[in-house]
PDB file of C-alpha atoms in Angstrom:
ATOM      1  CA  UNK A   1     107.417  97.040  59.064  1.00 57.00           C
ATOM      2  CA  UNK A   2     107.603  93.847  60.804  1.00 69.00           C
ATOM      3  CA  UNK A   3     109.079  95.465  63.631  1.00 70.00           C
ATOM      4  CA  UNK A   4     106.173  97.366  64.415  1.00 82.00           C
ATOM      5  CA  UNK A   5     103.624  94.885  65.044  1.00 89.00           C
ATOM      6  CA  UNK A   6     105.979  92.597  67.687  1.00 88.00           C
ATOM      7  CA  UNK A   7     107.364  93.345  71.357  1.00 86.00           C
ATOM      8  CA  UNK A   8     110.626  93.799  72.001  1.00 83.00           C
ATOM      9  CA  UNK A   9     112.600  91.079  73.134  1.00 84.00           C
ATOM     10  CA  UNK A  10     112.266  90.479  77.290  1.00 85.00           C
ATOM     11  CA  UNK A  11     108.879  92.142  77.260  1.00 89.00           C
ATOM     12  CA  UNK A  12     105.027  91.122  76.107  1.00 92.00           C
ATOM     13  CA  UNK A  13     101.630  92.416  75.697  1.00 93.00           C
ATOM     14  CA  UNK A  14      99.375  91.077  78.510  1.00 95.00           C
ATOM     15  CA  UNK A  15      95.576  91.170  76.834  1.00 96.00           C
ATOM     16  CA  UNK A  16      92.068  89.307  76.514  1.00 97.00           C
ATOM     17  CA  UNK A  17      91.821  86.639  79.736  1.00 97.00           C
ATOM     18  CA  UNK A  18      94.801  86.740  80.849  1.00 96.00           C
ATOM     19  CA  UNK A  19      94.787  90.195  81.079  1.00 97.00           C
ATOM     20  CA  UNK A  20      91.273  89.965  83.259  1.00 97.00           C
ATOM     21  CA  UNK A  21      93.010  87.299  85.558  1.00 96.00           C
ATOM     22  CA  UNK A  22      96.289  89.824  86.030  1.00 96.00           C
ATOM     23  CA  UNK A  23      93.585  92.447  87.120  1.00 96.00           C
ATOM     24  CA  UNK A  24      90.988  90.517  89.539  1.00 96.00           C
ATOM     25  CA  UNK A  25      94.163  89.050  91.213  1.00 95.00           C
ATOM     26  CA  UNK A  26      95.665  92.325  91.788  1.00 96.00           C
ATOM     27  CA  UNK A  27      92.843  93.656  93.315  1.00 96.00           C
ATOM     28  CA  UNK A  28      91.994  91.122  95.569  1.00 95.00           C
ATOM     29  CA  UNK A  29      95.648  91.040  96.593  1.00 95.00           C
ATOM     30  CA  UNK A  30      95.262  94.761  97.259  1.00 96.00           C
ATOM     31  CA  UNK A  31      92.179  94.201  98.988  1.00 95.00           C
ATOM     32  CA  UNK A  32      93.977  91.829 101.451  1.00 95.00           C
ATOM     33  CA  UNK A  33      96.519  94.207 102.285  1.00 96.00           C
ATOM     34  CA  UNK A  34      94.832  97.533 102.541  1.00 96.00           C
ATOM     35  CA  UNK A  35      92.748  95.101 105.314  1.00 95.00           C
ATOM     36  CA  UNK A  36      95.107  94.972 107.297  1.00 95.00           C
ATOM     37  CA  UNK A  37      95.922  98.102 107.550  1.00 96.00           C
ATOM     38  CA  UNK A  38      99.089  98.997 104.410  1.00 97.00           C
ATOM     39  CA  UNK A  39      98.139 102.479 103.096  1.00 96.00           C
ATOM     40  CA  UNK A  40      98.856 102.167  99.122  1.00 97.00           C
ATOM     41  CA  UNK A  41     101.452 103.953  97.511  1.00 97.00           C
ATOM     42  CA  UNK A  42     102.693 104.789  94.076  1.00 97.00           C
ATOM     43  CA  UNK A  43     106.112 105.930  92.902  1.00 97.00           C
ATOM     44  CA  UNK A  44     107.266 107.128  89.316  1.00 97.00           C
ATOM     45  CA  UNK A  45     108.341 104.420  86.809  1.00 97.00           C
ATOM     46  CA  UNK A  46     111.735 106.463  86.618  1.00 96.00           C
ATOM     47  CA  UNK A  47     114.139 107.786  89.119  1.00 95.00           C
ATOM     48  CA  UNK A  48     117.563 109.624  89.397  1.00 95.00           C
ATOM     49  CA  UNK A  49     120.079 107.272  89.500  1.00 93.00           C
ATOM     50  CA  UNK A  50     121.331 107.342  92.311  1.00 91.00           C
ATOM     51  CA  UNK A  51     118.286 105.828  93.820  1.00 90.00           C
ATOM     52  CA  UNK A  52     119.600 102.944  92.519  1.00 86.00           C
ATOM     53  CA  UNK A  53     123.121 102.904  93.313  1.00 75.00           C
ATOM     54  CA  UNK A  54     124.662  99.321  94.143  1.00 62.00           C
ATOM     55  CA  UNK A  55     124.872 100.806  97.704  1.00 58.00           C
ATOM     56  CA  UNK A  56     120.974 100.978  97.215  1.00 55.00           C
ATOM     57  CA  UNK A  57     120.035  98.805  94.697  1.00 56.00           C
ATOM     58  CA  UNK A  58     119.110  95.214  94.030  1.00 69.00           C
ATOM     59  CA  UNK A  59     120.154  94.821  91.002  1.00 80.00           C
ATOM     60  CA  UNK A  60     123.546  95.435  88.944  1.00 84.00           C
ATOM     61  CA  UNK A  61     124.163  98.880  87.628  1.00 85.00           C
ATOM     62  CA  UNK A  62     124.944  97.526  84.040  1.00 85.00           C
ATOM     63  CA  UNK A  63     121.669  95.694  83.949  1.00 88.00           C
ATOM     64  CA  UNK A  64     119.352  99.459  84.195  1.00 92.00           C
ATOM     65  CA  UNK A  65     117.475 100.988  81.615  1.00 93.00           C
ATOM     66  CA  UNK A  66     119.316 104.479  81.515  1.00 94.00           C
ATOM     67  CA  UNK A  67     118.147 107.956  80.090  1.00 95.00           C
ATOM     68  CA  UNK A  68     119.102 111.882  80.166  1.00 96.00           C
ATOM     69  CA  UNK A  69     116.360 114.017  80.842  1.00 96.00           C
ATOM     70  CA  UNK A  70     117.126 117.836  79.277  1.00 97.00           C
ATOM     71  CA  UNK A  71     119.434 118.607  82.171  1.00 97.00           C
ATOM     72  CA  UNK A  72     121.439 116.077  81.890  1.00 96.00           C
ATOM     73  CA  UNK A  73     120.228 113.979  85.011  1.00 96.00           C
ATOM     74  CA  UNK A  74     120.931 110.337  84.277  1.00 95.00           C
ATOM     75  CA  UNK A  75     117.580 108.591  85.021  1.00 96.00           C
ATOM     76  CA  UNK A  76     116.949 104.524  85.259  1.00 95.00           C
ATOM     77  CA  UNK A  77     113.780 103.014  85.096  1.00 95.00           C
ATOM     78  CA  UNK A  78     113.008 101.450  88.648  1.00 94.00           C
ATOM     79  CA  UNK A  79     114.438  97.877  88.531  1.00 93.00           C
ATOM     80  CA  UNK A  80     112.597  97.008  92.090  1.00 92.00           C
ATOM     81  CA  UNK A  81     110.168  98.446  94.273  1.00 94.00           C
ATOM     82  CA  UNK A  82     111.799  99.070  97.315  1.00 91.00           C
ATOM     83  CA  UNK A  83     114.478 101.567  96.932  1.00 92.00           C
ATOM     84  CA  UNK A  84     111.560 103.696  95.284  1.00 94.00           C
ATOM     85  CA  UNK A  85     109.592 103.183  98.573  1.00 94.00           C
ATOM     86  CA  UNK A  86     112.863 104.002 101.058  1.00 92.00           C
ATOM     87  CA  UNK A  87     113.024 107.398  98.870  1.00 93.00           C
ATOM     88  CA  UNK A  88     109.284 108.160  99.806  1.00 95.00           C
ATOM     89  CA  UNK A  89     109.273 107.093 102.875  1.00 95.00           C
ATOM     90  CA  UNK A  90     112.640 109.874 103.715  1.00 93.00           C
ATOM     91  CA  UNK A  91     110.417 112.719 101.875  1.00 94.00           C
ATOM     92  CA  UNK A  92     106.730 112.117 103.367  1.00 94.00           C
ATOM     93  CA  UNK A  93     106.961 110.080 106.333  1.00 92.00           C
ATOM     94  CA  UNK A  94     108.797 111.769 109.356  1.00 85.00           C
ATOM     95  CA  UNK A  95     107.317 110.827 112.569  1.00 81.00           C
ATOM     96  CA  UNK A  96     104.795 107.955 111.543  1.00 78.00           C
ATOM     97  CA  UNK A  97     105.751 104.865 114.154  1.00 86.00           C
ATOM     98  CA  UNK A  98     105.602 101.683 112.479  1.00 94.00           C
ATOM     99  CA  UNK A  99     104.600 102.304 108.464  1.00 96.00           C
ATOM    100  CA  UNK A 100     102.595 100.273 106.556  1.00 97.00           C
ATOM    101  CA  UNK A 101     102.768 100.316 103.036  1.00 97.00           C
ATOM    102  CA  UNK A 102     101.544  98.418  99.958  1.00 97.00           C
ATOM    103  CA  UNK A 103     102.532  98.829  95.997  1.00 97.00           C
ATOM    104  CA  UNK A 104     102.432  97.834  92.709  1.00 96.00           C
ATOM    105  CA  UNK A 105     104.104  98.746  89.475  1.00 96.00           C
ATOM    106  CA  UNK A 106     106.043  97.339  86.972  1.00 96.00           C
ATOM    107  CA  UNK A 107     109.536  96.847  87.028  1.00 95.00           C
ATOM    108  CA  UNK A 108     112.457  97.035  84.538  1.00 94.00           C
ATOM    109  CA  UNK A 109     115.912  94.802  84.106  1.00 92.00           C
ATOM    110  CA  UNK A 110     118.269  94.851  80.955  1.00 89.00           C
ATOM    111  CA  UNK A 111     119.706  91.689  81.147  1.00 81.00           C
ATOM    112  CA  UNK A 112     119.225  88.822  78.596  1.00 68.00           C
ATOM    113  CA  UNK A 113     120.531  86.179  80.526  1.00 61.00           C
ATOM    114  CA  UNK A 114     117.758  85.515  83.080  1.00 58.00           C
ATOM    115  CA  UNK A 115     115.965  82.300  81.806  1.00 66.00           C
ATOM    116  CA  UNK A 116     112.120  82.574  81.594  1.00 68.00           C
ATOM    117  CA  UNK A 117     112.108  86.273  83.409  1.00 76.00           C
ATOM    118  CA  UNK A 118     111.272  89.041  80.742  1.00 86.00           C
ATOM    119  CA  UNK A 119     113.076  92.231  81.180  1.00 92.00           C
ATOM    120  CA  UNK A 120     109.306  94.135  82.428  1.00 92.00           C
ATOM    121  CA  UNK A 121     107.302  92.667  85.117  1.00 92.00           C
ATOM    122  CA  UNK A 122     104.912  93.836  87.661  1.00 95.00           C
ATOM    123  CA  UNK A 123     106.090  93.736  91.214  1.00 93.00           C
ATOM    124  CA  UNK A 124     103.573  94.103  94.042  1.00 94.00           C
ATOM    125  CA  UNK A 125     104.876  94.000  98.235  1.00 93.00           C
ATOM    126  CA  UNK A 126     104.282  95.725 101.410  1.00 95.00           C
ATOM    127  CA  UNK A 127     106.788  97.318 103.300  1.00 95.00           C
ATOM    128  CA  UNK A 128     106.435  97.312 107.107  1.00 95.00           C
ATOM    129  CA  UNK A 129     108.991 100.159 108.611  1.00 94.00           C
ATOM    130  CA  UNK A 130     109.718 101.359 111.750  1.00 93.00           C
ATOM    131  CA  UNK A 131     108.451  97.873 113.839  1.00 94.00           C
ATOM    132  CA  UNK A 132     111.692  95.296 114.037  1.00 90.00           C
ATOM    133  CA  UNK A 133     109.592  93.335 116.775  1.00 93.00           C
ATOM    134  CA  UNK A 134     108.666  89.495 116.441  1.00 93.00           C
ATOM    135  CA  UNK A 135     105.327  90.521 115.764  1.00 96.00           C
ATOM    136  CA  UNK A 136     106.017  92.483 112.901  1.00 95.00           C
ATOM    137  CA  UNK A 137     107.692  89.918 111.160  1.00 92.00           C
ATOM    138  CA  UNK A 138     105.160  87.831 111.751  1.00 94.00           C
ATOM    139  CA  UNK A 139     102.803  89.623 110.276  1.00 95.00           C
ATOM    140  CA  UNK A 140     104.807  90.126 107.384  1.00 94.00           C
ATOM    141  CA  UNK A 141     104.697  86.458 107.680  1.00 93.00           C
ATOM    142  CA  UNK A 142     101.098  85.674 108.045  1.00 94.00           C
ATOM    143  CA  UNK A 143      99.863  87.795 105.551  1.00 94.00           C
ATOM    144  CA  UNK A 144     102.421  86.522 103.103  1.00 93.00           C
ATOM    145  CA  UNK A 145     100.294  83.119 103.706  1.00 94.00           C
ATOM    146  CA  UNK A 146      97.057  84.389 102.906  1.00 93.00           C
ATOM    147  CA  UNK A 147      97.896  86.718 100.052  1.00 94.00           C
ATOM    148  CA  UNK A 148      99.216  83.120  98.822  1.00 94.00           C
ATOM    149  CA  UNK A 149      95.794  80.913  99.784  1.00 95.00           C
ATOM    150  CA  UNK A 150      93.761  83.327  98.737  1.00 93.00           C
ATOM    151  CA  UNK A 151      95.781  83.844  95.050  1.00 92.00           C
ATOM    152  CA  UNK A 152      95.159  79.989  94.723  1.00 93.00           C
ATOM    153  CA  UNK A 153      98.589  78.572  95.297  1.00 94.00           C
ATOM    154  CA  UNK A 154      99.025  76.171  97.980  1.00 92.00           C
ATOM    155  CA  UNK A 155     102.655  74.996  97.130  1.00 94.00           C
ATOM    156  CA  UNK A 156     104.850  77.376  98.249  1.00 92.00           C
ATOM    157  CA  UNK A 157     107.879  77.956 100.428  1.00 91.00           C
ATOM    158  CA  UNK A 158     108.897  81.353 102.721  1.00 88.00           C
ATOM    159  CA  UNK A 159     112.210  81.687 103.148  1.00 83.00           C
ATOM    160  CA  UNK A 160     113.126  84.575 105.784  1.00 74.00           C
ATOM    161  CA  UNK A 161     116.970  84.221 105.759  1.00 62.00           C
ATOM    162  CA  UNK A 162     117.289  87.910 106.444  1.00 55.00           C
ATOM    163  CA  UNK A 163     114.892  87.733 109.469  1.00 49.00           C
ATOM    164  CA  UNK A 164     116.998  87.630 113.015  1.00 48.00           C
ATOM    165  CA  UNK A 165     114.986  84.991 114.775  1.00 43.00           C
TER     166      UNK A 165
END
């Protein structure tokens, strides 16, 4: 019985203020980013596999939450963002020069042996495709800094090691 009334371990009911703090900063973040121009976007909390291959994925094929649906598809829930995204943007976005896009969802990892990061959390980015000029990146940049002032935080550090400068 105790069971029933606690989380599981790696994951945590968000409620009361917090909860109301979670859900005015996501929509001013939002706010920021459909400003400038990202188109939101939403992609199912599960995916084939294969989405998520190591080819593909960020994170370790061991460390997935896996399922069967009734055909026998193996199914993860999304671990990150941004292979979901890449998946969209091949179905729905053909010709569109660059692409601006903005999301939020949660995210899933089985692993135990992260310290402090629960094995749930709520991811939000923008993904700026098609546009591998200077300026792009700098936007990327720029609005990275705001969505950061304007959250509150004011000591922070961007690291852009996969950025060709």
């Amino acid at each position: 019985m105790d069971r029933l009334i606690h989380t599981p371990e790696g994951v945590r009911d968000i409620y009361g203020n917090e909860f109301v703090q979670k859900f005015e900063l996501q929509q001013l973040l939002y706010r920021i980013l459909a400003g400038r121009g990202y188109q939101g976007i939403e992609t199912p909390t599960f995916e084939f596999f294969d989405v998520f291959s190591r080819e593909v994925g960020t994170v370790s094929s061991r460390e997935l939450y896996k399922f069967f649906d009734k055909e026998g598809n193996t199914l993860v829930l999304r671990p990150d963002m941004t292979p979901s995204i890449a998946r969209a943007v091949s179905k729905y976005f053909h010709d569109e020069t660059p692409i601006r896009l903005c999301y939020m969802g949660n995210t899933f990892v089985n692993n135990s042996s992260y310290q402090g990061r629960l094995k749930e959390s709520t991811q939000m980015g923008v993904e700026l495709l098609n546009d591998d000029s200077a300026m792009a990146d700098a936007e990327i940049i720029a609005m990275t800094v705001k969505v950061m002032l304007d959250a509150g935080l004011t000591d922070f550090q961007i690291s852009i090691g996969h950025v060709g400068f």
